[in-house]
Coordinates of C-alpha atoms in Angstrom, one line a residue:
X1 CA 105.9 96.8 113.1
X2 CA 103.8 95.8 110.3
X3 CA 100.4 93.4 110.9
X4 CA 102.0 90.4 108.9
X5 CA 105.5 91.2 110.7
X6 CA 103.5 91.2 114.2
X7 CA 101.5 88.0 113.5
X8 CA 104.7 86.3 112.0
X9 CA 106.4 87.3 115.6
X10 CA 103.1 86.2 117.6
X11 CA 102.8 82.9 115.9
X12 CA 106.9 82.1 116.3
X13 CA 107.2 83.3 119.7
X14 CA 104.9 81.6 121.1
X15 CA 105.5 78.0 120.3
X16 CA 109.4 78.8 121.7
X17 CA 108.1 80.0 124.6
X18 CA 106.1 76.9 125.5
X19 CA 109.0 74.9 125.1
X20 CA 111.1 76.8 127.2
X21 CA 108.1 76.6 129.5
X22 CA 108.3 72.8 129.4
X23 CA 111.7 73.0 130.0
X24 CA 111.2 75.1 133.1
X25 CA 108.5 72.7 135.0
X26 CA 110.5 69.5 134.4
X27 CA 113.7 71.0 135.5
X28 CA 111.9 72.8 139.0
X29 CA 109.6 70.0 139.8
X30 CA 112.8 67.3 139.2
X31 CA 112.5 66.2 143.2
X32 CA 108.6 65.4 142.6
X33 CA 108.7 63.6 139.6
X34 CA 112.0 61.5 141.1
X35 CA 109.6 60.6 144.2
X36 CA 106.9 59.9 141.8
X37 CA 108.5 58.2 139.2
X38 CA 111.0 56.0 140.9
X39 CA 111.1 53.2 143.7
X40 CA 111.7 55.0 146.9
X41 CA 114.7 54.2 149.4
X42 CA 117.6 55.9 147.3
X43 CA 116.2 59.8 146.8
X44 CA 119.5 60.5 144.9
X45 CA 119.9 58.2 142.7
X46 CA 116.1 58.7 142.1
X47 CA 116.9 62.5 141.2
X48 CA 120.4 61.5 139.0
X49 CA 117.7 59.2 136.7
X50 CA 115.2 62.0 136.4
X51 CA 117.7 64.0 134.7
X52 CA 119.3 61.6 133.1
X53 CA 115.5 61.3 131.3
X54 CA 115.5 65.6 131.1
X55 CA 119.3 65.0 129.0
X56 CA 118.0 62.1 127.2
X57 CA 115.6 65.4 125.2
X58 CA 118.7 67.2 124.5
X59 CA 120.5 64.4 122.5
X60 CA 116.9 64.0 120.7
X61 CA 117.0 67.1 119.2
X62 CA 119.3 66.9 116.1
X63 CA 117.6 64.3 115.1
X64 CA 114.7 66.5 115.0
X65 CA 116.7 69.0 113.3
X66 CA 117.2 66.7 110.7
X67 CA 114.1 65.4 110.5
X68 CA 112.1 68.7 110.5
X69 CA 114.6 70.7 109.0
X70 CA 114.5 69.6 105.1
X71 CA 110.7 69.3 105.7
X72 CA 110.7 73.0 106.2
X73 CA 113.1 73.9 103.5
X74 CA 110.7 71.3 101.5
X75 CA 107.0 72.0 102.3
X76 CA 107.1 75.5 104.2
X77 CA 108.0 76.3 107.0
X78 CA 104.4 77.3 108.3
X79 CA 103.4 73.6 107.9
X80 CA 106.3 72.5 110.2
X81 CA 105.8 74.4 112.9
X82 CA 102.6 73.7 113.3
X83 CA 103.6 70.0 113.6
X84 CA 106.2 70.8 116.4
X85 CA 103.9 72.6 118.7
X86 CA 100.7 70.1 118.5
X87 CA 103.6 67.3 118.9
X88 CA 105.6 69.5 121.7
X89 CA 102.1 70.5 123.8
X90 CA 100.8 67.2 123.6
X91 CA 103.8 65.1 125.4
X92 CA 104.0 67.5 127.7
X93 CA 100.4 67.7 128.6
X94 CA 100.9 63.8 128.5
X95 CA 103.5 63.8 131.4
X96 CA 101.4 65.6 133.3
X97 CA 98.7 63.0 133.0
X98 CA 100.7 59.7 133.3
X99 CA 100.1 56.8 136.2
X100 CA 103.2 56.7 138.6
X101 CA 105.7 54.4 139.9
X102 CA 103.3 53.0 142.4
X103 CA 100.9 52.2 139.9
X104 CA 102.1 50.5 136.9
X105 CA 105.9 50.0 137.9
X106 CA 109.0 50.2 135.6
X107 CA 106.7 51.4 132.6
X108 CA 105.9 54.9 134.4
X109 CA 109.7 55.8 134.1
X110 CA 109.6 54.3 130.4
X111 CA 107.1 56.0 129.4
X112 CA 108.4 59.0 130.8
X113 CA 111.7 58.8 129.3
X114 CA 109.5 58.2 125.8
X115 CA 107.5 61.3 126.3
X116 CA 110.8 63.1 127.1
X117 CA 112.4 62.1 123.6
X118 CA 109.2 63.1 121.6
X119 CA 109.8 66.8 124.0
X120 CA 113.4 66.6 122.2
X121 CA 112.4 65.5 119.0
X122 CA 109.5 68.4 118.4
X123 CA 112.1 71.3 120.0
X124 CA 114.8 70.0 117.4
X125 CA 112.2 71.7 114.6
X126 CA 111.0 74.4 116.8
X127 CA 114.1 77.0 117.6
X128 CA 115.5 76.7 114.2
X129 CA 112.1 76.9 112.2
X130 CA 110.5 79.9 114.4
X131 CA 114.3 81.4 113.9
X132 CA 113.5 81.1 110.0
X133 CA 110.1 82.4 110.0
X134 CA 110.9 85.1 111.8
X135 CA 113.8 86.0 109.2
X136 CA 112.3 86.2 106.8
X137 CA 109.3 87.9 107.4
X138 CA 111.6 90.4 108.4
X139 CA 112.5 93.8 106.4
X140 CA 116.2 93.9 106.2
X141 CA 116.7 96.8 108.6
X142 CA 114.7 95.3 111.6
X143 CA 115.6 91.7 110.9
X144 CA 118.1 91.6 114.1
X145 CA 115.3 92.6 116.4
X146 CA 112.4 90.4 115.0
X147 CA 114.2 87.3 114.7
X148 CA 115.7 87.8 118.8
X149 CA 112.0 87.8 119.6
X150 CA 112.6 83.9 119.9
X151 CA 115.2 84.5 122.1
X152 CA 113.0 86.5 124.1
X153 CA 110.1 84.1 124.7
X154 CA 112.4 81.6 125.6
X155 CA 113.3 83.5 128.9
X156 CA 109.0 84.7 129.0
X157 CA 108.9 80.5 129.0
X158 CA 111.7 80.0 131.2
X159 CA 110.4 82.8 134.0
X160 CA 106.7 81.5 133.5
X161 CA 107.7 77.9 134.3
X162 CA 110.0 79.3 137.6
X163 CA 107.0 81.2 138.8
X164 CA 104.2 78.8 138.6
X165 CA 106.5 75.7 140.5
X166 CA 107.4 78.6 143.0
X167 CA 103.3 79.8 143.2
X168 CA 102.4 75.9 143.5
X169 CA 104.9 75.3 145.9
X170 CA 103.8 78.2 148.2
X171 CA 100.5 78.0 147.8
X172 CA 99.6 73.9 148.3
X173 CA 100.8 71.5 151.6
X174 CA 103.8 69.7 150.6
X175 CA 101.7 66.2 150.4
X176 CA 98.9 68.1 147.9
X177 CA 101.6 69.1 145.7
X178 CA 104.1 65.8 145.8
X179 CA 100.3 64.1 144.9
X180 CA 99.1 66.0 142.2
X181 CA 100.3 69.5 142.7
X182 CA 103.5 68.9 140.0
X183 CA 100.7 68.0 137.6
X184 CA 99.3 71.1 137.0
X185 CA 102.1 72.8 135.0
X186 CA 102.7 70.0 133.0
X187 CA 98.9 70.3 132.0
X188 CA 98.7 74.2 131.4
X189 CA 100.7 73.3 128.4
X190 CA 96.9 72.2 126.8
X191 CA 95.6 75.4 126.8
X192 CA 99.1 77.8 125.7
X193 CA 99.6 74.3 122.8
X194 CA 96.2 75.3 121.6
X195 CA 96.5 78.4 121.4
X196 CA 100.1 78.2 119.8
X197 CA 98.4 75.8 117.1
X198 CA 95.3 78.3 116.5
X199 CA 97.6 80.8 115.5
X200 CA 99.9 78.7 113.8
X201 CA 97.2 77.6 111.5
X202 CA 96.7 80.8 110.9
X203 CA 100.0 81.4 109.6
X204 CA 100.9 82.3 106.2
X205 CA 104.2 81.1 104.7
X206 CA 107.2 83.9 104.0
X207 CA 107.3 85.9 101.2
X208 CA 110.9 83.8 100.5
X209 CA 109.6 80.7 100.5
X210 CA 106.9 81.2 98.6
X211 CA 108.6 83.1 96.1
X212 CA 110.7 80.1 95.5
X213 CA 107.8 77.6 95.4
X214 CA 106.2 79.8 92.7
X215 CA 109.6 80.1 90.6
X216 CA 110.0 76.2 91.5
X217 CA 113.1 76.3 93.0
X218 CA 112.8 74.9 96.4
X219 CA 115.6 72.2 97.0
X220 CA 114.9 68.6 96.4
X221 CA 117.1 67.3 99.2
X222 CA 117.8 70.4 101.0
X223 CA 119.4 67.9 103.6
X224 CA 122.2 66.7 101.0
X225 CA 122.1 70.4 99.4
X226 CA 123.0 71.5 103.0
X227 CA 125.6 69.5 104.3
X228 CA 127.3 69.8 100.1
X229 CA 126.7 73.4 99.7
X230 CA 126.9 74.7 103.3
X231 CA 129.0 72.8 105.5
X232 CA 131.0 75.6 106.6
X233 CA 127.8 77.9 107.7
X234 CA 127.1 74.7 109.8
X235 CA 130.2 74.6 111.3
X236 CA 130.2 78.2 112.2
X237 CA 127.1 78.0 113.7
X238 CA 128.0 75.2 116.2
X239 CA 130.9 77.3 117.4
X240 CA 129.1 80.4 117.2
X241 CA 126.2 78.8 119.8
X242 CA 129.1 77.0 122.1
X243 CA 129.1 80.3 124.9
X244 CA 125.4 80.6 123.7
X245 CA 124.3 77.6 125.2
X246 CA 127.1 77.5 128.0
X247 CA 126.8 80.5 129.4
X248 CA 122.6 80.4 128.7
X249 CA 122.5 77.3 131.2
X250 CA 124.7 78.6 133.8
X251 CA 123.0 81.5 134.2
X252 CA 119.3 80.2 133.9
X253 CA 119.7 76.9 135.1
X254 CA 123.1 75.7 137.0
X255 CA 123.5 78.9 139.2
X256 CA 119.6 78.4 140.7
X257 CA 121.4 75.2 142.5
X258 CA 125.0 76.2 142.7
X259 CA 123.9 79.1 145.4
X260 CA 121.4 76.7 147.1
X261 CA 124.3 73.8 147.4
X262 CA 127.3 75.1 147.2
X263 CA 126.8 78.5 148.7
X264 CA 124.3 77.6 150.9
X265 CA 122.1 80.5 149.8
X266 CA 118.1 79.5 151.4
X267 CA 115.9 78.6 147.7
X268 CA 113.8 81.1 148.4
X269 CA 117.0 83.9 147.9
X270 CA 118.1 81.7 145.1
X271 CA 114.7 82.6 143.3
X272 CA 114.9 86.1 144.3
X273 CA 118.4 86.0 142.5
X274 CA 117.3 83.7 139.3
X275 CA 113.9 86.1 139.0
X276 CA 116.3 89.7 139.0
X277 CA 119.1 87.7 136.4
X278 CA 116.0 86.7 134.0
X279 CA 114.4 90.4 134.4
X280 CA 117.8 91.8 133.7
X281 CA 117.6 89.5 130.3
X282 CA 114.1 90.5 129.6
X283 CA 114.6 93.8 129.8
X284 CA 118.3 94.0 127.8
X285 CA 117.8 91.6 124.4
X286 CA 115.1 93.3 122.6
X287 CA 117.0 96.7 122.7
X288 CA 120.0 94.7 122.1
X289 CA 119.0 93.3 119.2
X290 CA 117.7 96.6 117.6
X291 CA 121.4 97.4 118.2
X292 CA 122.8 95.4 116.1
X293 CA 120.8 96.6 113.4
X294 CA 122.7 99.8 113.5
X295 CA 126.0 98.8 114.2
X296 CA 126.3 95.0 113.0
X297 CA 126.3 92.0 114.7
X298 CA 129.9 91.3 115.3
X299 CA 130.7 93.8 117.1
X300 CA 128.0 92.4 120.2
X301 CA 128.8 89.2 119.7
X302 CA 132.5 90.1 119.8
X303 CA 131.7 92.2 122.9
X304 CA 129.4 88.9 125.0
X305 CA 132.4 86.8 123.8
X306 CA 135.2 89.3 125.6
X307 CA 132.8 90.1 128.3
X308 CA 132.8 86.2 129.3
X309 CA 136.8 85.5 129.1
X310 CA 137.4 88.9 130.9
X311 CA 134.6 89.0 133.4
X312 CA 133.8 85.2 134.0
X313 CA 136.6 84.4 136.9
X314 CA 135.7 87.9 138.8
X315 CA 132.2 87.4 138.7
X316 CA 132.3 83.7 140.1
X317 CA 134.9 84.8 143.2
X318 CA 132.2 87.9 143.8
X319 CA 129.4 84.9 144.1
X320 CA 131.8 83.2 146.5
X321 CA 132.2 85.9 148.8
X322 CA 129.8 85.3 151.2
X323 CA 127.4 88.6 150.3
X324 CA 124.1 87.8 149.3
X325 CA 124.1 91.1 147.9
X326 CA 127.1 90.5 145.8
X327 CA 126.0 87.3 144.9
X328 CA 122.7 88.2 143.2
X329 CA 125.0 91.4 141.6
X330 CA 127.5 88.7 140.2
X331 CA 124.2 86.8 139.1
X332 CA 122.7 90.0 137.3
X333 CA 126.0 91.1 135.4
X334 CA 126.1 87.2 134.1
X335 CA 122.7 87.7 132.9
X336 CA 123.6 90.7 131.2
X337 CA 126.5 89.5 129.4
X338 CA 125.1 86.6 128.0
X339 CA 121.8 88.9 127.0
X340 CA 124.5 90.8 124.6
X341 CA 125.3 87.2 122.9
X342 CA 121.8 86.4 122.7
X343 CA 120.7 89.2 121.4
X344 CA 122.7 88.4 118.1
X345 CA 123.8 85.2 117.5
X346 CA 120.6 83.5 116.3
X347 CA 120.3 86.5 113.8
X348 CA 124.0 85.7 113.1
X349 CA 123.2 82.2 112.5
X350 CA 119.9 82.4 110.6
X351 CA 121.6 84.9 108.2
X352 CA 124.7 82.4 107.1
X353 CA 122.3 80.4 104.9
X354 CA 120.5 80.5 101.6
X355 CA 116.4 80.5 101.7
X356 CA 116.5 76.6 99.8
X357 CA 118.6 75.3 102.9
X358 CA 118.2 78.1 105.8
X359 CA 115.7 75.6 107.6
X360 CA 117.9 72.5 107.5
X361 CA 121.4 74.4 107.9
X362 CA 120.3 76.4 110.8
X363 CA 118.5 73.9 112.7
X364 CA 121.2 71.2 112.4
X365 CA 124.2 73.7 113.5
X366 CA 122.1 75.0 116.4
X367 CA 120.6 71.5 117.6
X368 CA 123.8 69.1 117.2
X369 CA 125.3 72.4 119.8
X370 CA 122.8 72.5 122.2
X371 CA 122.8 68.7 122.3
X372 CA 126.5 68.6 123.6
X373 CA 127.0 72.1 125.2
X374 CA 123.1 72.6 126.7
X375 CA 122.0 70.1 128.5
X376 CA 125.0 68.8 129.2
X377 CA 127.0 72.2 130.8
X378 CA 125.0 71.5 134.5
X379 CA 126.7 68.2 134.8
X380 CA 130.2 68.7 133.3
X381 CA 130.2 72.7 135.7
X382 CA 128.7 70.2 138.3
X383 CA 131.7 67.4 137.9
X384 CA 134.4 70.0 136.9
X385 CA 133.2 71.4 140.9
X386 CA 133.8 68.3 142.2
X387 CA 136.7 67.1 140.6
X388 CA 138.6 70.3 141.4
X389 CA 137.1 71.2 144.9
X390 CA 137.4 75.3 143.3
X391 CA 134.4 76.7 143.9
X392 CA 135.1 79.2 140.9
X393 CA 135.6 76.1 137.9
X394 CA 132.5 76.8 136.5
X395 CA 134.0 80.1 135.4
X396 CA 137.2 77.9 133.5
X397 CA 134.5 76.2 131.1
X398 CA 132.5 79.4 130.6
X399 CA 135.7 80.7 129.4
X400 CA 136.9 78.1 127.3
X401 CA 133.0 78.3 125.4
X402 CA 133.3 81.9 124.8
X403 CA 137.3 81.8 123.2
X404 CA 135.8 79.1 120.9
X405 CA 133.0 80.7 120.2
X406 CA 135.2 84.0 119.6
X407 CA 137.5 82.4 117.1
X408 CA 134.4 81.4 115.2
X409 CA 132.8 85.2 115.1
X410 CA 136.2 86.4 113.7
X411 CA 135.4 84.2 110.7
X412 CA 132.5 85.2 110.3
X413 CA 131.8 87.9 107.8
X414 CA 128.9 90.8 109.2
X415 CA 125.7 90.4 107.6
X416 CA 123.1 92.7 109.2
X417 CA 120.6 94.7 107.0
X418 CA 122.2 92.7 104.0
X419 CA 119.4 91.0 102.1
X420 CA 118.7 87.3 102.9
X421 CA 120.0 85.2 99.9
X422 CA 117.5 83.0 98.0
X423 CA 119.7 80.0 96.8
X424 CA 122.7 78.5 98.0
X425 CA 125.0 79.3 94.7
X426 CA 124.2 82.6 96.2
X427 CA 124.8 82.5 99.6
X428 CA 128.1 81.2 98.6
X429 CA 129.5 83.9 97.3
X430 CA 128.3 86.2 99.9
X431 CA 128.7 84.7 103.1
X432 CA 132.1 83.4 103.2
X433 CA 134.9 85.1 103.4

């Protein structure tokens, strides 16, 4: 891999990887920061308001995306991210510093909830516009593999976070860390935020984008350019990222409590199983990626998709049978299909769009998805449970998301190792079918 190449991947990756980090903490430490944050007497509905503050991020982020989006496709994409990551770090290391319940009242959930949105409102520029970077920076042969590096630090994030709550948890008296124990991952987030920005800074723009600000052909309103020129790019990529997302937080996030509550699994075998699914994901999307720069990225993404309706309803009556063994085996083979998706579908997406509105189409596809089928897939697998008494409904949705997100790939036309067009006349005429 080339220096600029390796420094374009360093400076991307690790900003995604903080937020996924971020994600982690809040998520693991959600039964501290209820009894911290919250009048005591009523633990549940404590815990139901905390993550009613960790979904009010999710809906924050296409407004993000539409905020930071045409700033990228505007002033570079360099510059944008890094805004995210200074704005990212910095309510995170904020939440980690703030007075609790017993302090100053009703304004420590407030502010909370505030610090939450501005966590929303930097990741809705930082998936998209590390995505971007990443893309092109890339030669045309590799770009499959470079641009699934931010796929890849998202799970680096996502395992750092699980294993520094479990560290904390095992390593301080319960009354140390329900004082100020949770505080300390929230707070590492100074040190990986400056570094992130250090490197950032660093940063030069891409080649594309500067070749367009030199031949003065950047988009004026790449928002309005994008939703004129491209509307059917965005579309694809909303149902392209539907199993994405679904099946990402089901396997990273949902099943960590689904075999502590509904399987009655202990939490410390439920981390034994959520630590093997994640190493099975770390270990299979890089080489995936590289992949589908051989062979295309349909046929993988047409391959996760089929996986999930085939294998989805098997895999969930194998976690339901009672084996701890089988469960975590069930677990792995989840992790493992939804690391074939992965490994593609950001390429996939990234690659639908012209260089004058890649930025702003991407990032609002992706961001107005993961705002209704990410954060949301925990509560509707959760209620769908409930509702149904089957054990195995979870399966049903995962299903559903990955024949939508099917359809969508059949539309799609295959664009690996093709080079990334520059304007959106352009992209028109070779991205659609």
């Amino acid at each position: 891999m080339p220096n600029d190449v390796r420094k374009a991947v360093t400076g991307a990756s690790i900003g995604n990887a903080v937020e996924w980090f971020d994600f982690a903490v809040y998520g693991f430490l959600a039964t501290f920061i209820a009894a911290n944050f919250f009048p005591s007497g009523d633990d549940t509905a404590a815990l139901l308001k905390t993550f009613a503050i960790f979904a009010a991020a999710f809906f924050m982020r296409p407004l993000g995306g539409f905020v930071f989006g045409p700033l990228g496709d505007r002033i570079g994409r360099q510059r944008v991210l890094a805004v995210v990551i200074l704005l990212m770090s910095g309510a995170t290391v904020a939440i980690g510093l703030l007075p609790t319940y017993a302090s100053i009242g009703v304004a420590a959930p407030l502010l909370l909830f505030g610090l939450r949105c501005l966590q929303g409102f930097s990741a809705g520029g930082e998936y998209g516009g590390g995505a971007v970077y990443l893309a092109e920076f890339a030669s045309d042969k590799r770009r499959g593999l470079t641009i699934t590096f931010m796929a890849w630090s998202g799970v680096v994030g996502f395992l750092i976070g699980s294993v520094t709550v479990t560290l904390l948890q095992a390593l301080l008296p319960a009354e140390a860390m329900n004082v100020y124990g949770w505080r300390i991952p929230f707070l590492l987030a100074l040190p990986l935020g400056l570094i992130g920005l250090y490197i950032r800074l660093r940063l030069d723009d891409t080649p594309q984008f500067t070749e367009l600000s030199k031949t003065e052909r950047v988009a004026k309103s790449p928002l309005r350019e994008a939703v004129t020129t491209s509307w059917r790019p965005i579309l694809q990529v909303i149902g392209l990222f539907i199993v994405f997302n679904v099946g990402y937080y089901v396997v990273f996030t949902f099943l960590q409590t689904y075999l502590i509550v509904t399987l009655k699994f202990s939490k410390t075998e439920a981390f034994t199983s959520m630590t093997l699914a994640t190493s099975v994901a770390l270990v299979l999307i890089l080489p995936l990626a590289a992949l589908s720069d051989r062979i295309g990225r349909k046929p993988l993404l047409i391959g996760g998709a089929v996986a999930f309706v085939v294998l989805s309803y098997p895999l969930f009556l194998l976690l339901n049978s009672g084996s701890l063994a089988a469960a975590i085996t069930a677990h792995c083979v989840l992790a493992a299909i939804e690391s074939i998706y992965v490994s593609t579908a950001v390429s996939a997406g990234v690659e639908l769009f012209a260089t004058t509105v890649r930025y702003s189409g991407f990032s609002i596809g992706y961001n107005i998805c993961v705002a209704g089928f990410g954060g949301t897939t925990p509560y509707v697998v959760t209620w769908l449970t409930a509702q149904t008494g089957d054990n195995t409904a979870p399966a049903i949705y995962l299903i559903v998301a990955a024949v939508i997100s099917l359809g969508t790939v059949l539309t799609l036309r295959e664009t690996a190792t093709l080079p990334l067009p520059q304007t959106s006349d352009r992209h028109e005429a070779t991205a659609l079918e």
